[in-house]
Coordinates of C-alpha atoms and ligand atoms in Angstrom, one line a residue:
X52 CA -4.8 22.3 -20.8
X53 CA -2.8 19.4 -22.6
X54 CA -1.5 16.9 -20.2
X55 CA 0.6 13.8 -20.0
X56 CA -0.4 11.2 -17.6
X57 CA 1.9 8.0 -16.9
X58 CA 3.3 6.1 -14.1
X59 CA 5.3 3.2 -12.8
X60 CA 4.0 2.0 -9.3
X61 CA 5.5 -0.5 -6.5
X62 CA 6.2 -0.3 -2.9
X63 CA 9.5 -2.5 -2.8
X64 CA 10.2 -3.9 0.5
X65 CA 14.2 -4.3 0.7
X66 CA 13.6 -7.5 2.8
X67 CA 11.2 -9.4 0.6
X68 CA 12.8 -13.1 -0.6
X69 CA 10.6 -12.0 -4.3
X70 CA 12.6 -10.0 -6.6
X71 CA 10.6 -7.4 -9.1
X72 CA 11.8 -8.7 -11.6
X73 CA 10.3 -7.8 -15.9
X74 CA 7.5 -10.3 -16.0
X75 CA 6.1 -9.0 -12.6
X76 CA 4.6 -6.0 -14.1
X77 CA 1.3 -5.4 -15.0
X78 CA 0.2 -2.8 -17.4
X79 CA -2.8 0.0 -18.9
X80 CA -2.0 0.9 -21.7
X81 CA -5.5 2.6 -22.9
X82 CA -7.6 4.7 -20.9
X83 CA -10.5 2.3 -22.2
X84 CA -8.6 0.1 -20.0
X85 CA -8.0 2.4 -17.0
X86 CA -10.5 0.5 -13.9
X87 CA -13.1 3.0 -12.2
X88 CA -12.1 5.0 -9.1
X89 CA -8.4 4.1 -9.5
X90 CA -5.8 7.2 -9.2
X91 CA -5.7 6.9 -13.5
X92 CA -9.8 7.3 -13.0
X93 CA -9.4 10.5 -10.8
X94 CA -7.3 12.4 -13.3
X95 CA -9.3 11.3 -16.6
X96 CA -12.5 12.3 -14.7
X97 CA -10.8 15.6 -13.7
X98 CA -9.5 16.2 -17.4
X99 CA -13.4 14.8 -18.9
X100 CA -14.8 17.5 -16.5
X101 CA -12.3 20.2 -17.6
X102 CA -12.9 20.0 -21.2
X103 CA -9.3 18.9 -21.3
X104 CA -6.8 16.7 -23.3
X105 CA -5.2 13.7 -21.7
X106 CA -3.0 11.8 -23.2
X107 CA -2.2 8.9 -21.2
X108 CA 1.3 7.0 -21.7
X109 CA 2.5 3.7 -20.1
X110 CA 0.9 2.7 -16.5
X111 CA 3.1 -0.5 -15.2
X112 CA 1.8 -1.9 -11.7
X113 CA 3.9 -4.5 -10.1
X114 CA 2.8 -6.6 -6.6
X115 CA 5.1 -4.9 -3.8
X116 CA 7.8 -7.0 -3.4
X117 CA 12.1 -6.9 -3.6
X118 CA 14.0 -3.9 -5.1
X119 CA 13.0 -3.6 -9.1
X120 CA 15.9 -5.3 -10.9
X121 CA 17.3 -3.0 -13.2
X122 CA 16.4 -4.0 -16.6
X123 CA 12.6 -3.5 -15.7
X124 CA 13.1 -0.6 -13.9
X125 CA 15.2 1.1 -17.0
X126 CA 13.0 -0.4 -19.4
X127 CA 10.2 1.2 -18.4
X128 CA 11.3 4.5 -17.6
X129 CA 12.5 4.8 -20.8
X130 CA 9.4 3.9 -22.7
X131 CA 7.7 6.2 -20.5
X132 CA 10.3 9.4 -21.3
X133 CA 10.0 7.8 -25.1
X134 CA 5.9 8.4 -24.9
X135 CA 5.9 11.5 -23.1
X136 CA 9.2 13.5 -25.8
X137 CA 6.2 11.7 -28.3
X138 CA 3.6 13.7 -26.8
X139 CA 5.5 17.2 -26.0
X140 CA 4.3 20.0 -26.3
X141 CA 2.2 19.7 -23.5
X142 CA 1.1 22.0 -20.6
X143 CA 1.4 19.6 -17.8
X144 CA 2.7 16.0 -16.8
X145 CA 0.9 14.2 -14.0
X146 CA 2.8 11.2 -12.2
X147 CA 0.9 8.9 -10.6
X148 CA 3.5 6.1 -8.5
X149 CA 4.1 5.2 -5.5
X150 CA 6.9 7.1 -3.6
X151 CA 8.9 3.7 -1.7
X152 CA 10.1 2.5 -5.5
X153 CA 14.1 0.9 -4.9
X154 CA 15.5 0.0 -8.0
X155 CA 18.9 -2.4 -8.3
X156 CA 21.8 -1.4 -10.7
X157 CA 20.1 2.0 -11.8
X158 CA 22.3 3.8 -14.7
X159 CA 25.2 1.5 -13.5
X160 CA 25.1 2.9 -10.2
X161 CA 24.1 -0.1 -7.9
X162 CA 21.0 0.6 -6.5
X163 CA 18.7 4.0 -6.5
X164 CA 17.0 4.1 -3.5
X165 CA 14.1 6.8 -4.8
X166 CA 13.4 5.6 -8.2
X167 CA 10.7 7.9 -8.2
X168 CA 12.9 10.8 -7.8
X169 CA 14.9 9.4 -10.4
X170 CA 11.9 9.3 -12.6
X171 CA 10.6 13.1 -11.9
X172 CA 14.4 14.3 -12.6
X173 CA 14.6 13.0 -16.6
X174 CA 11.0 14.1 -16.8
X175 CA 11.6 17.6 -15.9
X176 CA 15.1 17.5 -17.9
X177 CA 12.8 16.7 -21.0
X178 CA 9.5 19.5 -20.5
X179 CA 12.1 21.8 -18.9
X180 CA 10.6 24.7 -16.3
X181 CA 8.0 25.7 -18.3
X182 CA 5.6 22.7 -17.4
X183 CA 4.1 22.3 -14.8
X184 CA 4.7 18.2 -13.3
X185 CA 2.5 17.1 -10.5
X186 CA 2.9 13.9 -8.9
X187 CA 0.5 11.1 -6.9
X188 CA 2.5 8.8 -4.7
X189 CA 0.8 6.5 -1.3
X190 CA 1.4 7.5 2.0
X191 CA 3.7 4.4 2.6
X192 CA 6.1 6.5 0.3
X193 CA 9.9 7.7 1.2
X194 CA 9.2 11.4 0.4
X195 CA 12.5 12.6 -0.7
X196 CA 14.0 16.1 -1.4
X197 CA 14.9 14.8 -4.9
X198 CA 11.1 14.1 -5.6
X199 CA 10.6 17.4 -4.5
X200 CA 13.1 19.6 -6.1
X201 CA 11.6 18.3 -9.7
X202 CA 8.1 18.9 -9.3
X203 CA 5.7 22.1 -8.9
X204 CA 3.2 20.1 -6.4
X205 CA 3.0 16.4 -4.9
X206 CA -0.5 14.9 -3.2
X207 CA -0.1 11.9 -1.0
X208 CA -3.3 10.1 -0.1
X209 CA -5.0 11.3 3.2
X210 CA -6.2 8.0 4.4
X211 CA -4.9 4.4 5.3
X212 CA -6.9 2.0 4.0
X213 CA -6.6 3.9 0.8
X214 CA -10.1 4.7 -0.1
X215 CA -9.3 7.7 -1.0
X216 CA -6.8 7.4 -4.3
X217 CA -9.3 8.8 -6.9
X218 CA -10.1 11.8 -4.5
X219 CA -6.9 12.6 -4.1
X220 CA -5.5 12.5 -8.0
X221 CA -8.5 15.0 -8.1
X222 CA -6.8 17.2 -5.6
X223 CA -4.2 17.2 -7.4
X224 CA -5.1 17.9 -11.6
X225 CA -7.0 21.1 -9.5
X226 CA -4.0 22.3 -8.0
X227 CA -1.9 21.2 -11.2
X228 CA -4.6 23.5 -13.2
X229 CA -4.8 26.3 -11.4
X230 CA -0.9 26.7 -11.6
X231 CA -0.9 26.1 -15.6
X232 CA -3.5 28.8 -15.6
X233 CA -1.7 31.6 -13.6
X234 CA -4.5 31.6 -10.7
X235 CA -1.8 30.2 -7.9
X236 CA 2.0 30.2 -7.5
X237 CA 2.9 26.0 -5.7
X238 CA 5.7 26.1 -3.7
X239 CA 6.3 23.6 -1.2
X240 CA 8.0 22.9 2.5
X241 CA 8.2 19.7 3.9
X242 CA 8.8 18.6 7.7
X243 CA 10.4 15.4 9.3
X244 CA 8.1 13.7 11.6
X245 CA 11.0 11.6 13.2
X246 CA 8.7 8.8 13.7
X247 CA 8.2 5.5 12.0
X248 CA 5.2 3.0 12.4
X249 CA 2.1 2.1 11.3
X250 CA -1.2 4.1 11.1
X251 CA -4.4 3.7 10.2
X252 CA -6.7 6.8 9.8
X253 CA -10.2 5.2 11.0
X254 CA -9.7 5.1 14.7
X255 CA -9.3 8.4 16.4
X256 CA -7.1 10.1 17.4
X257 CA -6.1 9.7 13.0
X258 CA -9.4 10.2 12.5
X259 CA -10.0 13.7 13.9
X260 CA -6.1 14.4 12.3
X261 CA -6.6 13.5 9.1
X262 CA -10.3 15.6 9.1
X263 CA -8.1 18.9 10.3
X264 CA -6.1 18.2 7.2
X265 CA -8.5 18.5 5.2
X266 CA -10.2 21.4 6.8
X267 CA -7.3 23.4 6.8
X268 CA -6.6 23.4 2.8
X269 CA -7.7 26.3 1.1
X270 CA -7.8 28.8 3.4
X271 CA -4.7 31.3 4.3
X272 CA -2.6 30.1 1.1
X273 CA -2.2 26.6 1.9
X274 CA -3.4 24.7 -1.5
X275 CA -2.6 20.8 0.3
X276 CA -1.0 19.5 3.1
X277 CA 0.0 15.6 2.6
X278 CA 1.5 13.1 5.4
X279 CA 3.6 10.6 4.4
X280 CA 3.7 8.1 6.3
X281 CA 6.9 6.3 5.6
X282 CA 7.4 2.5 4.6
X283 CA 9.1 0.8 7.1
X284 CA 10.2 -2.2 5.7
X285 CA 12.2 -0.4 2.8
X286 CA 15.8 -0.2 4.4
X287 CA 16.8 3.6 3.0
X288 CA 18.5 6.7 4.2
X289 CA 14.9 8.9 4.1
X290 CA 12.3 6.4 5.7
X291 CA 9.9 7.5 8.1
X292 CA 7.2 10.0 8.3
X293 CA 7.0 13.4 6.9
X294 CA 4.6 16.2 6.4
X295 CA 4.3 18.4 3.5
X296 CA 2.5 21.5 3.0
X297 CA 1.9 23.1 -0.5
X298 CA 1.2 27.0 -0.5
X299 CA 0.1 29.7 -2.6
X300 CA 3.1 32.1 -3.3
X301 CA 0.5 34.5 -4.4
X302 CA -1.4 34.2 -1.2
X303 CA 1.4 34.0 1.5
X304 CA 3.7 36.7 2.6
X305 CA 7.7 37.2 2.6
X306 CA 9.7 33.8 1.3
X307 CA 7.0 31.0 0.3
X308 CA 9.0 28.6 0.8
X309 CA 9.6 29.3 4.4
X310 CA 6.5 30.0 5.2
X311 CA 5.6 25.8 3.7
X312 CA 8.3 24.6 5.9
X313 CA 6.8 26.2 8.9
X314 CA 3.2 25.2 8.3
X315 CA 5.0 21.4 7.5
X316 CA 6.6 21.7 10.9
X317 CA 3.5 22.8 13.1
X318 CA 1.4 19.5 11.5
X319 CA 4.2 17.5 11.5
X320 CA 4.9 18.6 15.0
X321 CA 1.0 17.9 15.9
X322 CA 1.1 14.4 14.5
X323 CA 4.4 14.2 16.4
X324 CA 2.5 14.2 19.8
X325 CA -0.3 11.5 18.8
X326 CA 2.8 9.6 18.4
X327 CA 1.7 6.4 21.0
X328 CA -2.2 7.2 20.4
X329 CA -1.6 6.3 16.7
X330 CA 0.5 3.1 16.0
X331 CA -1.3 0.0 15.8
X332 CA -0.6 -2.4 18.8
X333 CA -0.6 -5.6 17.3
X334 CA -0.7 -9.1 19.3
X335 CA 1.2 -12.1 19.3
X336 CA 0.0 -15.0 17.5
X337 CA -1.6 -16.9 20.2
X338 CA -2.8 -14.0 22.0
X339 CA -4.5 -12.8 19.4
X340 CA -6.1 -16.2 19.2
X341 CA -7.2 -16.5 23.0
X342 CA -8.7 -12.9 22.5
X343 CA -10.5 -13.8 18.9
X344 CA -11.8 -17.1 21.2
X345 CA -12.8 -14.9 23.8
X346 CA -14.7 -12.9 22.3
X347 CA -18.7 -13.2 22.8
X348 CA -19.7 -13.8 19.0
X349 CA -17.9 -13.9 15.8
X350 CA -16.9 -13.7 13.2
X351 CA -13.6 -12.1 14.7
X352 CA -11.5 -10.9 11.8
X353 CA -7.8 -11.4 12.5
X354 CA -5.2 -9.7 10.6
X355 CA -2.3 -11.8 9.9
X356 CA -0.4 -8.3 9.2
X357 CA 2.9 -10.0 8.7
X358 CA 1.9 -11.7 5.4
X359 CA 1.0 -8.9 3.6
X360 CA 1.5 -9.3 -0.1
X361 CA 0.8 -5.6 -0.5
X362 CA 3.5 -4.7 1.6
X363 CA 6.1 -7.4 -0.4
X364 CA 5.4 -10.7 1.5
X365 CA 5.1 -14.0 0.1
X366 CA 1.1 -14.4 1.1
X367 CA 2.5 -18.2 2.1
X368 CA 3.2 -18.4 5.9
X369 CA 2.0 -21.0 7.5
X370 CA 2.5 -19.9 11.1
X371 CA -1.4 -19.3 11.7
X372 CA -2.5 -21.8 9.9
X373 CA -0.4 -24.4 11.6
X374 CA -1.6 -22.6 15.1
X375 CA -5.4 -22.4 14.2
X376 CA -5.2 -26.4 13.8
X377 CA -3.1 -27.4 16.8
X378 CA -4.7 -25.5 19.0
X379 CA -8.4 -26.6 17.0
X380 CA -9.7 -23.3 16.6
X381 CA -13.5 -24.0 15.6
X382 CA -15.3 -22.5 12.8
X383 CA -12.7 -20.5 11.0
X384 CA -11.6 -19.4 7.5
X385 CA -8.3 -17.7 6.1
X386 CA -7.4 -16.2 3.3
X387 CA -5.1 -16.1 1.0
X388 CA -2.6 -18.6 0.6
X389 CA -0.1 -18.0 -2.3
X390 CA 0.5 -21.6 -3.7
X391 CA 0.0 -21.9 -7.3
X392 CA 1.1 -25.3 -7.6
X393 CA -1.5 -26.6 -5.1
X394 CA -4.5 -24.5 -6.9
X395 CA -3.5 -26.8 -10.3
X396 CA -3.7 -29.6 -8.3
X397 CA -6.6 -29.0 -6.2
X398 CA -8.1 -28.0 -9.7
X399 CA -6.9 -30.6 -11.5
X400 CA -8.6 -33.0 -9.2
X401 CA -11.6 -31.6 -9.1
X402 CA -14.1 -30.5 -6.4
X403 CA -15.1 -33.1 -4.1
X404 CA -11.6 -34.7 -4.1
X405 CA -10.0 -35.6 -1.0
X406 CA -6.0 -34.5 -1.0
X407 CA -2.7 -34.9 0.6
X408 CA -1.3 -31.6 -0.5
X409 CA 1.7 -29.8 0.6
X410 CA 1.1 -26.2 1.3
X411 CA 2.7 -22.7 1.6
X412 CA 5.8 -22.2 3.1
X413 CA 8.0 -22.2 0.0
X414 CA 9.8 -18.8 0.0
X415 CA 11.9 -18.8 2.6
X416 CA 12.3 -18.8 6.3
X417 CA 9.8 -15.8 7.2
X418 CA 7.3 -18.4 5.5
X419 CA 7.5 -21.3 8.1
X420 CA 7.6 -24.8 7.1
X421 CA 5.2 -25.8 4.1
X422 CA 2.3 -28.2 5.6
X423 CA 1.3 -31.3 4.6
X424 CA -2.4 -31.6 4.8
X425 CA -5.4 -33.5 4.6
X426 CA -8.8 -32.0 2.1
X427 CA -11.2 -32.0 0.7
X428 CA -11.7 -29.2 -2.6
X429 CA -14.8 -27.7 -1.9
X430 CA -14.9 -25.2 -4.7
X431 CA -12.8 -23.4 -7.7
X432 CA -13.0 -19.8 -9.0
X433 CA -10.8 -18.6 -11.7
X434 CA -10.1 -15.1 -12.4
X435 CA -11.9 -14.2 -8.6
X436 CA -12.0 -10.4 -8.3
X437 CA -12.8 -8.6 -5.1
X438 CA -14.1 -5.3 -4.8
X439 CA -12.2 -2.8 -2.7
X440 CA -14.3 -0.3 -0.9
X441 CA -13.2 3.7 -2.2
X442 CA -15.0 6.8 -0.7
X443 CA -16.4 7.0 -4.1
X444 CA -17.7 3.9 -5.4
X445 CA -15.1 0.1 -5.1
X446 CA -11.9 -0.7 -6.8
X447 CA -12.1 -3.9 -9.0
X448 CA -9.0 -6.1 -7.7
X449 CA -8.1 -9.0 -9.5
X450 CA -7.6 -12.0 -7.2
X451 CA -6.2 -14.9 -9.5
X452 CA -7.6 -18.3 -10.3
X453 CA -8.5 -19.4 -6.2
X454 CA -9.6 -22.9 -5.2
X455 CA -11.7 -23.3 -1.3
X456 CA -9.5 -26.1 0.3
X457 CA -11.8 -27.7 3.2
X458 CA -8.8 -28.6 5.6
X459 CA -9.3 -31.4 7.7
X460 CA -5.9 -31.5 9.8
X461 CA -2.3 -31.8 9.4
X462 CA -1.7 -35.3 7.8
X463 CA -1.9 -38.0 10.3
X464 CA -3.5 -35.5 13.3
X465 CA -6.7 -35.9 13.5
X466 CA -7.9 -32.3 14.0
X467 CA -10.0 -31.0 17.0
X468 CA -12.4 -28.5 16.0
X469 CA -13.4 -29.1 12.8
X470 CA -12.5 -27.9 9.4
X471 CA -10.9 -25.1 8.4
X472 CA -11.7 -23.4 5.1
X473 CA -8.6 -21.7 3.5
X474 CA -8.5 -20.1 0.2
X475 CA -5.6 -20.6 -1.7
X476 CA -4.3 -18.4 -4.8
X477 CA -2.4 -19.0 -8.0
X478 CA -1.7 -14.8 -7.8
X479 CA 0.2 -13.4 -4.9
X480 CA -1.9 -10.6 -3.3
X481 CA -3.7 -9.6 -0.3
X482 CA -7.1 -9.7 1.4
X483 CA -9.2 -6.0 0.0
X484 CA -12.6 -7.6 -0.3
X485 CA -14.8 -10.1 1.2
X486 CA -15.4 -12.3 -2.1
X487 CA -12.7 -14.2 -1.3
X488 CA -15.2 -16.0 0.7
X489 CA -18.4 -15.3 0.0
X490 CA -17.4 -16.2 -3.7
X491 CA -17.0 -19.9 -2.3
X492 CA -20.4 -19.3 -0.6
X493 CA -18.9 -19.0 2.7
X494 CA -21.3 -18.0 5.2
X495 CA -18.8 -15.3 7.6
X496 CA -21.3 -14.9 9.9
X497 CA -21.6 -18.4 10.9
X498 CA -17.9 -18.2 11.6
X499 CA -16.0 -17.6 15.3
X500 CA -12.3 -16.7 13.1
X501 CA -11.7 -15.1 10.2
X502 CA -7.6 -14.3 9.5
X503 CA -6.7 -12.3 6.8
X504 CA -3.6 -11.9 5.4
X505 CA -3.3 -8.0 4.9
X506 CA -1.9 -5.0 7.5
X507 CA -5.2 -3.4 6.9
X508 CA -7.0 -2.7 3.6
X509 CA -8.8 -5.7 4.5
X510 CA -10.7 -3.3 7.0
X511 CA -13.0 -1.1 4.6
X512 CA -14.7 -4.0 3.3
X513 CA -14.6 -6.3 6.7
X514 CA -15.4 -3.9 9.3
X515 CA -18.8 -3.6 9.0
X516 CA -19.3 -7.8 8.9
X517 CA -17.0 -7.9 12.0
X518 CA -17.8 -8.7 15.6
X519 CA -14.4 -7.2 16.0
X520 CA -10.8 -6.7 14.4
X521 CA -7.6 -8.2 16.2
X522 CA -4.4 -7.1 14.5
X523 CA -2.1 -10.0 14.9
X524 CA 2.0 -9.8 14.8
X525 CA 2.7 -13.4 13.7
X526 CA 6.3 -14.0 12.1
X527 CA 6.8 -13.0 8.5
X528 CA 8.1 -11.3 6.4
X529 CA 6.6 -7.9 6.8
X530 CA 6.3 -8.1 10.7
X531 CA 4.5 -6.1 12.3
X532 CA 6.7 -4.3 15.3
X533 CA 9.2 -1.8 14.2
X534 CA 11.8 -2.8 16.7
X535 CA 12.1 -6.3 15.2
X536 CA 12.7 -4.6 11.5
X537 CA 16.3 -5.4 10.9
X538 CA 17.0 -2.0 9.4
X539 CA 20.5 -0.8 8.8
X540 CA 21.0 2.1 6.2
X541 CA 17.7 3.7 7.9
X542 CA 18.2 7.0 10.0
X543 CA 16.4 5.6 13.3
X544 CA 16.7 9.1 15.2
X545 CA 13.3 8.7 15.6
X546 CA 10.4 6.9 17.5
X547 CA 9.8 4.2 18.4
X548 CA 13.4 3.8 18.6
X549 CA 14.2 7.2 20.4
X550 CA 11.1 8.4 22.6
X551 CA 11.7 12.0 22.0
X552 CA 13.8 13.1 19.3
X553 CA 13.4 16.5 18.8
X554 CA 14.4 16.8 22.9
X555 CA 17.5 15.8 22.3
X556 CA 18.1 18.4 19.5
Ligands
ZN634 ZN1 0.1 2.2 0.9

């Protein structure tokens, strides 16, 4: 089997004060360069395995953030349709992206809410029915009939953090193959949840969900059954969770497509009912301090979850930070503060310097107020990479040129407590690994709090050093509670806004 593999990945969050605009975007353009056990790693694995050819076109990354504006969004696809008419014939085209792409002033319309459907459409109108297109989007995706209608088969990761992207693109070139080679027939059904929220799959009841998912594939026709989770901070008409099943026309009886729908609609329906078992419950910023100071030992890893860079926030809100030193919260670290023009200062000045520096709180109101500050640098690291836990080996994430900031208070308030060590970034991302501090030679287990800005990929890697996890629904720009979301083009016939929407027909 010849295959073309390419992609264009983001997660834009319509609310984010960043826009993604053309020099946001990252790029492999080799598969020399593609990083082991990413999604690009699980298909060129697969291929390696297969004996196959792979020829792998244009893979453009950017930091979630606002909608793509459209010359980087158009620029792109096009080189991407340019690489892939290059490379035609081929047998099959594998997508990896990310499923909650919004693009601004697409094809002069004004804004294209499923990019990615976009995408799959002109690829399709260029390799025609013949080919068979699969496609590898996250589970924070908007899964859209357009993305659908285009493609023979679509694999969402199973699991939340996503440990499991590799696994997954290897789902996929299998069920991708076995199509090309006549051996199954992919038709596909989808189901929607009516539910919106956020859901980790290492606590149960997830756990045990996600395990059935896995179980059930491959027996009685059903090739893959994905959930999507939904994005809820991307402001579109098809948000929220849905489930979708993938069956074997050659295996099931009477219409195929049916027959997906329904098996979409009993999971779907299952998940339905873990519906208040399932959603994270986050606390309030100070209660989520008095329970972190509460607790018998540390370290207590708090999730600042409202930060999030990966979820398009600007990783400089000062809200916890400003809380941890009034209220002289002792031994405690955070990480990362997005604030490149302090980490050329701090840098600049060297370690050992004492500072008056102004941080964070420079993108706009979900931010807070920057703080002026009193420290000391205690350390510099450029080109700091954290490694990312994956059910199969870590993920190599690049964490920018970081200085260790030893903060002594707010400037002119002497602090209670002692110092706080906060790691501060020149590139805008989130909290995957625990280098960020042990890179400074920051002892965790010596420490009572450790806040981390991130919803919860932090967790693979932090878990197992934790005394215990707090998620923590501070102000910001990805906050936390879906009630406070100010959605307005978003269908919210669902939970938590309705209890039971299917009850009411
Ligand atoms: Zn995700």
């Amino acid at each position: 089997m010849r295959s073309f593999v390419a992609g264009i990945v983001t997660e834009t969050n319509t609310f984010s004060p960043i826009p993604t605009g053309t020099s946001e975007w990252e790029r492999v353009d080799r598969p020399e360069d593609i990083v082991p056990d990413s999604s690009l790693d699980g298909f060129r694995r697969k291929a390696a395995a297969a004996g196959d050819e792979a020829v792998f076109g244009l893979y453009a990354f950017a930091m979630p953030a606002g909608p793509t504006v459209r010359a980087a969004y158009e620029g792109l696809r096009d080189e991407l349709l340019g690489q892939l008419r290059a490379a035609m014939p081929v047998d099959a085209v594998f997508l990896p992206l990310h499923g909650a792409m919004v693009a601004d002033g697409v094809d002069a319309a004004s804004i294209v809410d499923d990019a990615e459907g976009d995408l799959i459409e002109k690829v399709r109108a260029i390799v025609g029915p013949a080919v068979t297109i699969g496609v590898h989007i996250d589970l924070h995706c908007h899964l859209t009939p357009r993305m659908l209608d285009h493609c023979d088969a679509l694999v969402i990761y199973k699991e939340y953090p996503h440990t499991d992207m590799a696994a997954r693109a290897e789902d996929l070139y299998d069920l991708i193959r076995d199509a090309h080679l006549g051996r199954t027939a992919p038709v596909m059904g989808w189901f929607d949840c009516r539910f919106m929220g956020i859901v980790p799959t290492n606590p149960e009841p997830m756990r045990s969900f996600v395990d059935a998912m896995m179980a059930a594939e491959g027996a009685e026709g059903l090739l893959s059954l994905s959930l999507g989770h939904g994005f809820p901070w991307g402001d579109v008409p098809d948000s929220g969770a849905r489930m979708l099943a993938v069956v074997d026309a050659k295996q099931v009886p009477g219409d195929a497509r049916a027959h997906a729908a329904r098996v979409a609609e009993a999971w779907g329906r299952r998940f339905f009912a873990l519906r208040h078992e399932v959603v994270v419950k986050p606390l309030p910023l100070d209660a989520a301090l008095d329970r972190a100071l509460a607790a018998p030992r540390g370290p207590v890893v708090v999730a600042d979850q409202a930060d999030n860079a990966g979820g398009g926030a600007p990783s400089d809100s000062t809200f916890v930070l400003r809380r941890l030193l009034e209220r002289g919260v002792p031994d405690t670290a955070l990480a990362m503060m997005w604030d490149p023009i302090v980490v050329h200062l701090a840098k600049s000045a060297g370690v050992g310097a004492r500072l008056a520096v102004r941080l964070g709180g420079k993108m706009g109101p979900t931010s807070g107020d920057p703080l002026d500050l009193d420290v000391t640098v205690a350390g510099t690291r450029d080109d700091l990479v954290q490694m990312w836990p994956q059910v199969d080996g870590s993920l190599a994430s690049p964490a920018g040129d970081c200085v260790h900031l030893r903060v002594h208070g707010l400037a002119g308030a002497p602090r209670q407590g002692g110092d706080v060590d906060v790691i501060v970034t020149t590139r805008r991302g989130q909290v995957l690994g625990v280098e960020v501090f042990t890179a400074f030679g920051i002892d965790l287990s010596a420490k009572r709090v450790v806040v981390v800005k991130s919803i919860q990929h932090f967790y693979a890697a932090f878990a197992p050093v934790a005394a215990e996890v707090i998620y923590m629904a501070a102000p910001g720009a990805v906050a936390p509670l879906m009630e406070t979301i100010p959605l307005e083009r978003a269908d919210l016939h669902k939970f938590p806004w309705v209890e039971d929407p299917f009850a009411q027909g």
